[in-house]
CSV table of C-alpha atoms in Angstrom, one decimal:
chain,number,residue,atom,x,y,z
A,1,MET,CA,-15.8,-11.0,-15.0
A,2,THR,CA,-17.8,-12.9,-12.3
A,3,GLU,CA,-21.4,-12.3,-11.6
A,4,ASP,CA,-20.6,-9.7,-8.9
A,5,GLY,CA,-18.3,-7.8,-11.3
A,6,ALA,CA,-15.0,-8.9,-9.8
A,7,PRO,CA,-12.3,-9.8,-12.3
A,8,ILE,CA,-11.5,-13.5,-12.8
A,9,ARG,CA,-8.2,-14.3,-11.3
A,10,PRO,CA,-6.1,-17.5,-11.3
A,11,ALA,CA,-6.3,-19.9,-8.4
A,12,GLY,CA,-3.6,-19.8,-5.8
A,13,ARG,CA,-1.7,-16.8,-4.6
A,14,TRP,CA,-1.7,-13.4,-6.4
A,15,VAL,CA,-1.2,-9.8,-5.6
A,16,SER,CA,-3.0,-6.6,-6.8
A,17,VAL,CA,-1.1,-3.3,-7.0
A,18,ARG,CA,-3.0,-0.1,-7.5
A,19,LEU,CA,-2.9,3.6,-7.0
A,20,GLN,CA,-5.4,5.0,-4.4
A,21,HIS,CA,-6.3,8.4,-3.2
A,22,ARG,CA,-7.2,8.8,0.5
A,23,HIS,CA,-8.8,11.7,2.4
A,24,VAL,CA,-8.3,11.8,6.1
A,25,SER,CA,-10.2,14.2,8.5
A,26,PHE,CA,-9.1,15.0,12.0
A,27,ASP,CA,-11.3,15.9,15.0
A,28,ASP,CA,-10.8,19.1,16.9
A,29,ALA,CA,-8.7,17.4,19.6
A,30,PHE,CA,-6.2,15.9,17.2
A,31,GLU,CA,-2.6,17.0,17.6
A,32,ALA,CA,0.1,15.4,15.3
A,33,ASP,CA,3.2,14.0,17.0
A,34,GLU,CA,5.1,14.5,13.7
A,35,PRO,CA,4.5,16.7,10.7
A,36,LEU,CA,1.6,15.5,8.6
A,37,PRO,CA,2.5,13.8,5.3
A,38,ASP,CA,2.7,16.0,2.1
A,39,GLY,CA,-0.6,16.2,0.5
A,40,ASP,CA,-3.4,18.5,-0.5
A,41,CYS,CA,-5.1,20.1,2.5
A,42,ALA,CA,-8.8,20.5,1.9
A,43,ASP,CA,-9.0,22.6,5.1
A,44,GLU,CA,-7.2,22.8,8.4
A,45,ALA,CA,-8.9,19.6,9.7
A,46,SER,CA,-8.1,17.2,6.8
A,47,VAL,CA,-5.5,16.1,4.3
A,48,SER,CA,-5.7,14.2,1.0
A,49,TYR,CA,-2.9,12.2,-0.6
A,50,SER,CA,-2.1,9.3,-2.9
A,51,GLY,CA,-0.6,6.0,-2.1
A,52,ILE,CA,-0.1,2.5,-3.5
A,53,VAL,CA,-2.3,-0.4,-2.2
A,54,ILE,CA,-0.8,-3.9,-2.3
A,55,THR,CA,-3.4,-6.5,-1.7
A,56,SER,CA,-2.6,-10.2,-1.3
A,57,TYR,CA,-5.1,-13.0,-2.2
A,58,ASP,CA,-5.0,-16.7,-1.6
A,59,GLU,CA,-7.5,-19.0,-3.4
A,60,GLY,CA,-9.7,-15.9,-4.1
A,61,SER,CA,-9.8,-14.6,-0.5
A,62,LYS,CA,-8.1,-11.3,0.5
A,63,ILE,CA,-5.6,-12.1,3.2
A,64,ALA,CA,-3.6,-8.9,3.5
A,65,GLU,CA,-3.6,-5.3,2.4
A,66,ARG,CA,-0.8,-2.7,2.7
A,67,TRP,CA,-1.0,1.0,1.9
A,68,ILE,CA,2.2,2.9,1.2
A,69,PRO,CA,1.8,6.7,1.0
A,70,LEU,CA,3.3,8.5,-2.0
A,71,GLY,CA,4.6,11.9,-1.0
A,72,ILE,CA,4.8,14.8,-3.4
A,73,ASP,CA,8.6,14.7,-3.2
A,74,PRO,CA,9.5,11.2,-2.2
A,75,SER,CA,12.8,10.5,-0.5
A,76,GLU,CA,15.2,7.7,-1.3
A,77,ALA,CA,14.0,6.0,1.8
A,78,ASP,CA,10.4,6.2,0.5
A,79,ASP,CA,11.4,4.7,-2.8
A,80,GLU,CA,13.3,1.9,-1.0
A,81,GLU,CA,10.3,1.1,1.2
A,82,LEU,CA,8.0,0.8,-1.8
A,83,ILE,CA,10.5,-1.4,-3.6
A,84,GLU,CA,10.8,-3.6,-0.5
A,85,GLN,CA,7.0,-4.0,-0.2
A,86,LEU,CA,6.6,-4.8,-3.9
A,87,ARG,CA,9.5,-7.4,-3.6
A,88,GLU,CA,8.0,-9.1,-0.6
A,89,ALA,CA,4.5,-9.2,-2.3
A,90,LEU,CA,5.9,-10.8,-5.4
A,91,LEU,CA,8.0,-13.3,-3.6
A,92,TRP,CA,4.9,-14.3,-1.5
A,93,GLN,CA,3.0,-14.6,-4.8
A,94,ALA,CA,5.7,-16.9,-6.2
A,95,GLY,CA,5.5,-19.0,-3.0
A,96,ARG,CA,9.1,-18.3,-2.0
A,97,PRO,CA,10.1,-17.1,1.4
A,98,PRO,CA,11.6,-13.5,1.6
A,99,GLN,CA,15.4,-13.6,1.2
A,100,GLU,CA,17.9,-11.4,3.0
A,101,ALA,CA,19.4,-8.8,0.8
A,102,SER,CA,23.0,-9.5,-0.1
A,103,GLY,CA,25.7,-7.3,1.5
A,104,GLU,CA,23.9,-6.8,4.7
């Protein structure tokens, strides 16, 4: 650990993948355009749900962060989105450009 409590990481590019729980509150004027994501509603003006945070670092500096929500009952499309985001992050970490999926 460093003096500020951060883990020691290798130089260069690396990614962090972790589970995170978020709580979002809405003001009185909020009207959803689409159904709200599955989650635990604390009250009528808020929702809490989990997601995966993928953070990209280069030479110790955070350069990007993505949050992918995890629904209670994820669809195949949700799973595919998560896999694609993880794939892109790991290819970036390896220093390789993203590749087109075969068969498309």
